mmCIF file of C-alpha atoms in Angstrom:
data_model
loop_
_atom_site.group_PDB
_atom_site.id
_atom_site.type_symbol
_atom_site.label_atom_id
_atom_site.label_comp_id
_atom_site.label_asym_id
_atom_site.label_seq_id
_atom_site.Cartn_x
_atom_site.Cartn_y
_atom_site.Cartn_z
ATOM 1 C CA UNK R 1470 33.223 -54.070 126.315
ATOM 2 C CA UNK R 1471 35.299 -57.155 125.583
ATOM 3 C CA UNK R 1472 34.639 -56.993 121.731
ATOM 4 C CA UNK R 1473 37.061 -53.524 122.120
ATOM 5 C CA UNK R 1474 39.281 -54.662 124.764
ATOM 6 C CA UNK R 1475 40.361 -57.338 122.506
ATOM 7 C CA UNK R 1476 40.919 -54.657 119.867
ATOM 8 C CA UNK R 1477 42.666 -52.755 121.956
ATOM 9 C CA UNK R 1478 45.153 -54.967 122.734
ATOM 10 C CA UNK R 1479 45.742 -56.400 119.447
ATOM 11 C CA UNK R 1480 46.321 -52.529 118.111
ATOM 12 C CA UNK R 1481 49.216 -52.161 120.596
ATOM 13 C CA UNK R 1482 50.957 -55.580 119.840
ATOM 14 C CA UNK R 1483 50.238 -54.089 115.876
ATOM 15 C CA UNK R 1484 51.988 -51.074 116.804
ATOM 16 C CA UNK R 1485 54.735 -53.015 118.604
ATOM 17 C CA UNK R 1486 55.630 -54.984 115.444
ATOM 18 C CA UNK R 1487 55.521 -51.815 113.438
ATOM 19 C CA UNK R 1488 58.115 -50.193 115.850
ATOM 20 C CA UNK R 1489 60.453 -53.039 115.630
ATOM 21 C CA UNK R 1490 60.628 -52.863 111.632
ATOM 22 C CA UNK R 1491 60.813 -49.537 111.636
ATOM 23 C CA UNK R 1492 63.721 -49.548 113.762
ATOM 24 C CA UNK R 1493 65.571 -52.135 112.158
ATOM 25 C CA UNK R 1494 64.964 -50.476 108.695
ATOM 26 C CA UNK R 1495 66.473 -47.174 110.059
ATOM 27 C CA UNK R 1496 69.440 -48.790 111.572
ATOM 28 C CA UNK R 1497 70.107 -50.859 108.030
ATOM 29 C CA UNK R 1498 69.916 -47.206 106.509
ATOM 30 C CA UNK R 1499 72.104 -45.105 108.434
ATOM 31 C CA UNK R 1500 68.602 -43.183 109.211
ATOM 32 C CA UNK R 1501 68.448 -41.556 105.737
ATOM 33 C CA UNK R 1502 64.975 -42.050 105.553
ATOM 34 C CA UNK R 1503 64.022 -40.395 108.673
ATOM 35 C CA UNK R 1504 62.617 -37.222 106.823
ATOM 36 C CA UNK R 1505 61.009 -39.020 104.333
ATOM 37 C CA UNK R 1506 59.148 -41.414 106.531
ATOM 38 C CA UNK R 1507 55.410 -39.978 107.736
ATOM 39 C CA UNK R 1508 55.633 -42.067 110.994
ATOM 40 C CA UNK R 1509 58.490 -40.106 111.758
ATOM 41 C CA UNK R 1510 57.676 -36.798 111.140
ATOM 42 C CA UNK R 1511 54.579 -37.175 113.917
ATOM 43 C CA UNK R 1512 57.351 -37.330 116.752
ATOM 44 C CA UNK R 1513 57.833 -33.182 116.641
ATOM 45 C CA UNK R 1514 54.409 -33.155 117.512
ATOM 46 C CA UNK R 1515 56.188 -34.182 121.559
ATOM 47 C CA UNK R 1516 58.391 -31.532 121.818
ATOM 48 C CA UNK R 1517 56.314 -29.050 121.094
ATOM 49 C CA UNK R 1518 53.636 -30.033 123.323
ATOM 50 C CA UNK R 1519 56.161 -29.243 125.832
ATOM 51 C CA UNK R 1520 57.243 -26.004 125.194
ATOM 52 C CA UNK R 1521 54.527 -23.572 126.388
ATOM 53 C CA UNK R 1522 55.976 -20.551 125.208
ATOM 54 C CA UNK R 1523 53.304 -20.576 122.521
ATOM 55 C CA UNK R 1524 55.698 -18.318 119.538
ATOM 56 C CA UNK R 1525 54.388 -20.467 116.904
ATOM 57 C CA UNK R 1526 50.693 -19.231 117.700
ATOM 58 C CA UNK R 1527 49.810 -15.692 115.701
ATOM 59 C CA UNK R 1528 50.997 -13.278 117.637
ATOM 60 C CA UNK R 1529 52.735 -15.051 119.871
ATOM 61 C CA UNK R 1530 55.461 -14.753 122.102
ATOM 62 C CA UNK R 1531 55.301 -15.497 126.096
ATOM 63 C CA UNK R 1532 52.376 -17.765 127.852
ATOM 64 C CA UNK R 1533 49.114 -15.466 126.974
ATOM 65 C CA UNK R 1534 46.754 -16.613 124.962
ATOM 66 C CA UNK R 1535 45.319 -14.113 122.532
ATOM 67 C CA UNK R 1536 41.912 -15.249 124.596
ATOM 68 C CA UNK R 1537 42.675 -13.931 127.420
ATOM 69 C CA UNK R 1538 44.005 -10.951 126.875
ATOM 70 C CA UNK R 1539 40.272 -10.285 125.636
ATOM 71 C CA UNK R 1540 39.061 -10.017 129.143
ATOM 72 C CA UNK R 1541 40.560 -6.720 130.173
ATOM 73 C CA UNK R 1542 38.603 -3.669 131.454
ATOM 74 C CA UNK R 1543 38.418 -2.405 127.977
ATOM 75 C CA UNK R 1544 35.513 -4.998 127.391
ATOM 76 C CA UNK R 1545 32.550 -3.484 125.201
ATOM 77 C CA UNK R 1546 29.625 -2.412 126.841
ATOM 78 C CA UNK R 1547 27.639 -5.181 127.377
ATOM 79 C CA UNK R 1548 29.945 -7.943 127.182
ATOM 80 C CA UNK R 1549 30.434 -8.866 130.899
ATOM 81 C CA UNK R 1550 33.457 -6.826 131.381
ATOM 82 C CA UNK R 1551 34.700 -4.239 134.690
ATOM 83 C CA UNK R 1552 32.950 -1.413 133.301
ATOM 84 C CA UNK R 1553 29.786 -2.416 134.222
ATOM 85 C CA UNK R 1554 28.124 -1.618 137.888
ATOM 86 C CA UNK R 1555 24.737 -1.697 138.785
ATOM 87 C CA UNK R 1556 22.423 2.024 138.780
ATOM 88 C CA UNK R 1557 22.479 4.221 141.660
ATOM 89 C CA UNK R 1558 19.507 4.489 143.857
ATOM 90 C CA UNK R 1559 18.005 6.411 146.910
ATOM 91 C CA UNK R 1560 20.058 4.713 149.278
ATOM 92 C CA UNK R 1561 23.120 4.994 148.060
ATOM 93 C CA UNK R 1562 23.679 9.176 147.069
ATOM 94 C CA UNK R 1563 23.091 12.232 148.738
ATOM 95 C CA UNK R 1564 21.458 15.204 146.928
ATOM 96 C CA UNK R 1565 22.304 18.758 146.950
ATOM 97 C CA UNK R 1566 20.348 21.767 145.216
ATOM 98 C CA UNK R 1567 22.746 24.920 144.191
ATOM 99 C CA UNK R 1568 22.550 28.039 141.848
ATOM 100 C CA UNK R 1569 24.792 30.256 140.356
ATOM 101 C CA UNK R 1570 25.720 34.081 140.633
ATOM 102 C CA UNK R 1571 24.080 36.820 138.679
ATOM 103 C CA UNK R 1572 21.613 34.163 137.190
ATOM 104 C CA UNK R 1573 18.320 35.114 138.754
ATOM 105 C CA UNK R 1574 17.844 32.089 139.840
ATOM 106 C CA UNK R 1575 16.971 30.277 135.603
ATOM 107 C CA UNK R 1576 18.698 27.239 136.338
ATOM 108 C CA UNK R 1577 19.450 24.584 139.345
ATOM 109 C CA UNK R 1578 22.501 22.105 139.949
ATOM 110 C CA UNK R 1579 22.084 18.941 141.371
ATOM 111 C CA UNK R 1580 24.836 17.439 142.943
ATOM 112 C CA UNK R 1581 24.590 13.498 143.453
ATOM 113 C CA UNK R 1582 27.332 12.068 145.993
ATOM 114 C CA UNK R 1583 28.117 8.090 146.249
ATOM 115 C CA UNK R 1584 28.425 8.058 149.880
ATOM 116 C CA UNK R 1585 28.966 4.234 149.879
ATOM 117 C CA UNK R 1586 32.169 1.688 149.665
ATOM 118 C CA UNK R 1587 31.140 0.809 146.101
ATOM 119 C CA UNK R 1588 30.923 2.163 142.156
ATOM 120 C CA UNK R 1589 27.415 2.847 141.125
ATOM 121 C CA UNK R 1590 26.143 4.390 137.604
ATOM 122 C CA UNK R 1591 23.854 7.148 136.973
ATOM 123 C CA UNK R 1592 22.002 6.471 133.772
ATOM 124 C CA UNK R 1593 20.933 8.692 131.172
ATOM 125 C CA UNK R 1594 19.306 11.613 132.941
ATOM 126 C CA UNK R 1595 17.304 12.153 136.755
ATOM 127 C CA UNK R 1596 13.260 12.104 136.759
ATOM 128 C CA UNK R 1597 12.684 15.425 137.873
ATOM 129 C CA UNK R 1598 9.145 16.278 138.550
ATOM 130 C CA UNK R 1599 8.430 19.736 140.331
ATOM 131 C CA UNK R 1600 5.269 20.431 142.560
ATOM 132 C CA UNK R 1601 3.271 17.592 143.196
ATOM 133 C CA UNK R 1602 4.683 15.246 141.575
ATOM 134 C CA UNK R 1603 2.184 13.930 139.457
ATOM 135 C CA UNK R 1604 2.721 13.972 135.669
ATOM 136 C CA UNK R 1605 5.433 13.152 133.144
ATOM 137 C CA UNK R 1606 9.169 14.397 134.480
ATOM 138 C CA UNK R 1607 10.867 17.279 133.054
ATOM 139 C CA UNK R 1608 11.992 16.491 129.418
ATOM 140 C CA UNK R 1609 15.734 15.912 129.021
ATOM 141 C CA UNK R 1610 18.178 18.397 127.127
ATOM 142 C CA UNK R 1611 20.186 17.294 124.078
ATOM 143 C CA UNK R 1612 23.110 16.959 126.427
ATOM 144 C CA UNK R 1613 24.163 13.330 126.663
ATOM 145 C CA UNK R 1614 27.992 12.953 127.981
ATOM 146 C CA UNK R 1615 30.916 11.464 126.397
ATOM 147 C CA UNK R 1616 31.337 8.566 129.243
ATOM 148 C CA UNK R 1617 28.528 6.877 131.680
ATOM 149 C CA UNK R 1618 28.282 8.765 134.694
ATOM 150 C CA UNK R 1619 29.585 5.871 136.970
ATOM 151 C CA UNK R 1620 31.151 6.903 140.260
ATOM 152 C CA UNK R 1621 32.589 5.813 142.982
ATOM 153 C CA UNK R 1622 32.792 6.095 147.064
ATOM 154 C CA UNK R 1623 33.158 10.120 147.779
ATOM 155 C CA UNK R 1624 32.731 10.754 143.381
ATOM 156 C CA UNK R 1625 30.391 13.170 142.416
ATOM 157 C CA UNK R 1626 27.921 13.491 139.509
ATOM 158 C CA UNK R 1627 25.546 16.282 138.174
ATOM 159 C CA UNK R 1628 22.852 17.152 136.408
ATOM 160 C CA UNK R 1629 21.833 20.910 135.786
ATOM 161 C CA UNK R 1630 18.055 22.006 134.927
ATOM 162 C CA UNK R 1631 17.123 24.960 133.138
ATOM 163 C CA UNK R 1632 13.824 26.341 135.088
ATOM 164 C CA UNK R 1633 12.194 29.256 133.220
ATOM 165 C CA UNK R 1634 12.591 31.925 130.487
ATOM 166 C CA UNK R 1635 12.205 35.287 131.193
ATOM 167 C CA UNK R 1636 8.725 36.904 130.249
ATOM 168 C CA UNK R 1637 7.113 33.321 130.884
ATOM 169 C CA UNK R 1638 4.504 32.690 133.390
ATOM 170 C CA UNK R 1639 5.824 30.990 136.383
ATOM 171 C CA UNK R 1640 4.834 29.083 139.747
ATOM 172 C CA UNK R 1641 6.771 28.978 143.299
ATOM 173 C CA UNK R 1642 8.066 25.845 144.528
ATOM 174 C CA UNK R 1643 10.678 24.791 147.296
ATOM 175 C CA UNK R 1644 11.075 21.055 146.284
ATOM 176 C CA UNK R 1645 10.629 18.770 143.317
ATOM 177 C CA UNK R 1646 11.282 15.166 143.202
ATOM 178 C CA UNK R 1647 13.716 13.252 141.865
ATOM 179 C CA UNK R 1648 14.199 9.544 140.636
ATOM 180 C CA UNK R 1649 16.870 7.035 138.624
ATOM 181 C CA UNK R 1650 16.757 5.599 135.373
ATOM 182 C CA UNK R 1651 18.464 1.677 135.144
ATOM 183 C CA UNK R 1652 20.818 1.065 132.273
ATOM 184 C CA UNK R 1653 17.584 0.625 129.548
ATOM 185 C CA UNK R 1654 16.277 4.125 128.618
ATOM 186 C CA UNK R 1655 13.231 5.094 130.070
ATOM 187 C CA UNK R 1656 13.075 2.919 132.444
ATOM 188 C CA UNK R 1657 11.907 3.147 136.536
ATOM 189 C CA UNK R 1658 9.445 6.029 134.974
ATOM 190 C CA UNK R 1659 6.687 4.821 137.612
ATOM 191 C CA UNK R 1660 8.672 4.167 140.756
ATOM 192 C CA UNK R 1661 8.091 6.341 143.442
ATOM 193 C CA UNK R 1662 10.313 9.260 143.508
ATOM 194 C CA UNK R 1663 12.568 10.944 146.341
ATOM 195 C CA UNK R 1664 11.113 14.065 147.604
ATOM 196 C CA UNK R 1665 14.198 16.912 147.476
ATOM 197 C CA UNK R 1666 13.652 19.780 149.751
ATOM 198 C CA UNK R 1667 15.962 22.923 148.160
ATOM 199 C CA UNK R 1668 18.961 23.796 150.012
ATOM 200 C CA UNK R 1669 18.679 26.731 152.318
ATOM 201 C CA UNK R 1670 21.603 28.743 149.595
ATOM 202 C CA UNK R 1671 18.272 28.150 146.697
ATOM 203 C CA UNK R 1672 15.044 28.731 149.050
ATOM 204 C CA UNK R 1673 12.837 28.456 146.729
ATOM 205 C CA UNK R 1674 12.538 28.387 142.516
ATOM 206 C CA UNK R 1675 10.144 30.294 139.886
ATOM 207 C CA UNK R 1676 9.317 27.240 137.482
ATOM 208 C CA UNK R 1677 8.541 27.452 133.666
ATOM 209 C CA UNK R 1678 6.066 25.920 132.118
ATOM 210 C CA UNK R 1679 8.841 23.867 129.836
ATOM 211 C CA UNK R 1680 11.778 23.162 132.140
ATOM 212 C CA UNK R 1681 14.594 20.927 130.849
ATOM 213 C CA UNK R 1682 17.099 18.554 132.776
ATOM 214 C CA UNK R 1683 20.863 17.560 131.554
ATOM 215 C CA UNK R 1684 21.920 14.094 131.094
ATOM 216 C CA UNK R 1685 24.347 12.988 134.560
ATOM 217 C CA UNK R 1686 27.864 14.238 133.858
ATOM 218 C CA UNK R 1687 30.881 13.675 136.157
ATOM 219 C CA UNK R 1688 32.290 16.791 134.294
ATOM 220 C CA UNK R 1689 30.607 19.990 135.999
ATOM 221 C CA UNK R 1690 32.318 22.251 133.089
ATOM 222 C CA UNK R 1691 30.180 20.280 130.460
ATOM 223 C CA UNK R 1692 27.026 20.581 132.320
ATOM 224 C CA UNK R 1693 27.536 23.993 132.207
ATOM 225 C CA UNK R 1694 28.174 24.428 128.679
ATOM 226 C CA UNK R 1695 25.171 22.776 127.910
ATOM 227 C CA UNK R 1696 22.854 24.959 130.588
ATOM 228 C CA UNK R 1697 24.413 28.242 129.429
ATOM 229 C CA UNK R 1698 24.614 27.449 125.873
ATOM 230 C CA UNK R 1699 22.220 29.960 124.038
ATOM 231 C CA UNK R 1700 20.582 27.271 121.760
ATOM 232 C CA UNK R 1701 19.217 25.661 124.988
ATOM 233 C CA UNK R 1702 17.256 27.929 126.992
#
């Protein structure tokens, strides 16, 4: 610690010295040698340290650094930005079971409503499992949305499942159960689902042997499209 204390100081007496002839050369000279002279040309290096208006960075102009404007809500998925919330669960959606007119009864909307102060996501597509339960869930239609189904306090999101064909052989149920998938695919498969009792307007359902289930949409027109659409019944 002395060794470079002693250093230290003879640098700055070094630098001292330097000063001094430098300034007595420049004042001999007029300063005509100020642009030519490398210890000079470091001094810019202080005025721009304190302008912070930063237009000499690429795209510059005003105080934001190009860094931070990378933090935004139009983060990619995955990166740690807004768009992310955690999956919906049991405790915080309500269900409700609907039909349509003049369908005889083929196909069943569920209606999931965030009834809490806070955004949740519905991944991917519900676990729906009719009877007892017990088995692999209904397979999922080729009907994933444009956007994550993420909504918020009062929002709404739906699914739609296509129950039977006409001319199959069918069984008579008035519940199914229902569970949530977390962001990874497949995932939650095993948890214990939520037992759905139909609403009084359904009763009851004639199940299929193959019944298929929409991915969540936020958009009931599109899960309509997709349970109506010809190529999937």
């Amino acid at each position: 610690m002395r060794t470079a204390r002693t250093s230290w100081k003879t640098y700055t007496l070094g630098a001292a010295a330097v000063a001094a002839l430098l300034s007595s050369t420049a004042c001999d000279s007029g300063g005509t040698d100020n642009g030519k002279n490398p210890g000079v040309s470091g001094t810019p290096s202080a005025s721009g340290a304190a302008s912070p208006s930063g237009t000499t960075r690429p795209g510059g102009g005003g105080s934001t650094a190009p860094s931070q404007s990378a933090g935004d809500g139009s983060a990619k998925p995955g990166s740690g930005g807004g768009s992310s919330t955690a999956a919906c669960n049991d405790n915080d959606l309500s269900i409700d079971t609907s039909g349509w007119r003049q369908d005889s009864g083929q196909h069943l909307l569920i209606t999931a409503t965030n009834f809490t102060d806070k955004a949740c996501t519905l991944y991917h597509y519900p676990y729906v499992r009719f009877g007892t339960g017990i088995g692999a869930p209904v397979g999922a239609m080729e009907s994933k949305p444009r956007a994550v189904a993420t909504i918020g306090p009062k929002e709404k999101a739906y699914a739609g499942v296509f129950v039977f064909r006409a001319g199959q052989q069918t069984r008579t149920v008035t519940s199914f159960s229902l569970g949530y998938q977390d962001r990874a695919p497949d995932s939650n498969r095993d948890v214990a689902p939520l037992d759905i009792r139909l609403s009084d307007e359904v009763g009851s359902l004639t199940v299929g042997p193959d019944p298929r289930v929409t991915y969540w949409n936020t958009d009931l027109g599109a899960v309509e499209d997709f349970l109506f659409r010809s190529g999937n019944r």
